[in-house]
Amino acid sequence: MPSGRLIAISGERAGTLVDVFGSAVLGRSAECAVRIEDPSVSRRHARVTRDDQLNFVLQDLGSRNGTTVRGMPITRCRLGDGDEIGIGPVYLRFELASAEPSAPGQDPAEQQAPGPPGTMDRNDFDERLVQELARAKRCESNLWLLLLGVDSIDQARRDEERETILRHVASTVEGELRADDVLAYYGESQFAILAKDRKRRDPLLLAERIRRLVQETRIVHESEPISVTVSVGVAALADCRHPSADRLLRLADAGFYAARIAGRNCCRRIAD
């Protein structure tokens, strides 16, 4: 039987995940399955339920500040995989949970999709993340994870144009990384970057420099200029209260969606 999950992508609990099997109330009350401690959120703000056709439905429970799905106010709405839910000022993402859980944002059909030359594939990257996380814990050092998504790739673009854009982003990112950093193609026009702490004060400095360079670098396809921007989610091992590869991915993923909500072409760092 299908289940769903809600992932907070803004607010103090960004990155928190709650599984939904039948029904879950969202709100400020301590009795809610998804508790949102914000004064502008009603005690019982909204509810997610699974109907007789096994679809998940979101219903506003007469809240003061309303509920949105994909930016539109709703009273009752069927949820789709990846939908962004607004509960007052707090945003969550709804995911349909599969029998084999995937990493944040993953489309199983794209799990083995090849990326631009020079990028690691997703499976190898996930293994490398576990290895580097264990090494960082032993050495008591920090580790950075950036999830970078291309804002401007439209599904209607031709394959050749999409490939040109992805190659441009990969080469720009690669030029800013050190030899022991890792760049992987994560599918759905998204890249993952694993970097050891450079003794900078904030990994957002690296993310912001990459974002700016992608935006400023000229890209031309078949004599036509293309404007490319990226949104970047940033997490660090030091941001995790209970460090694990999954938790680091969840925080970076929450940062990525927070950047998208903020208007795209920006970077956001999320911590526990």
Steps between C-alpha positions, in 0.01 A plus 500: 500500500646839404612742766611859489748719680513867588836676507535846655691724259488824698476611860684377808426133426618503138610154395264324743317206342164352606353188339127505425321164479136593547437844645713778650398835645734796456496787745628666815340261750725247675251231394562558127697239308687784329555771759583849374589732786425835341249749645345564158415129458164380637491230768339260249590663170460230233472124458643250252288188446495207260168450325328182377693517170828511699562861398639744758284807558584822688214685672515837675332479843373858510842645577556871562768552234401238246671208327660499156611234252745603228444860610119493458255529793299181549212368707544141384754373250637168375877483557751394239858383546723803562220747578601796718259567788479836676379496862501868588864610454635143513551281193507122470546265208279195449658183362347168412704235681608194302581157635868580448558849639698728275716795584341848508356616171587178318299378206553121484481512121804731499703316763743364240478794259850594377622849579746733325858371456712527814208459740453200729175303476247505780561152641877551522448839659269359768768244590769769503286717729477221757879444483588868533252548782658216697847644436391848611355362822824312578712808430254736669493715188214665315348398167286704262221380272351725231198408287487722193209504259478675164207746506466562130478155342155450352379149420404633156860576409668276249735238634802667337425831669447337838833321463673830416358661814595209725854490358532875560391470863722196563810668356436821694458311827802280433720807460423606858565163665817353641652170389353309796150648463229294330250608233211271406199524271196430716232488231217743418756771406649487849861464612648400835829637631692347788778721635731479797507799732733762353523681834266764368244638735201390297447256208251754365805689370579213263135457403454871432815521287385204287152649464643834387743345252227288338284808458783716362661246264388540139341190346400470135313219326467507120594872498228586753590624851342318792459643849573240768453530875517250784351458847727347764423325827785483750557274803802422712583214731518758778134584428377150596406419857491128409744473207428249225517496122120505477473794741762701313314437174170600657641830626660584165177405322300723734742783424460443127120522517523801732709671229238413240224641720703817556488571126781281357850612406605509866657283772357385832668318789292282734606373843333281764 
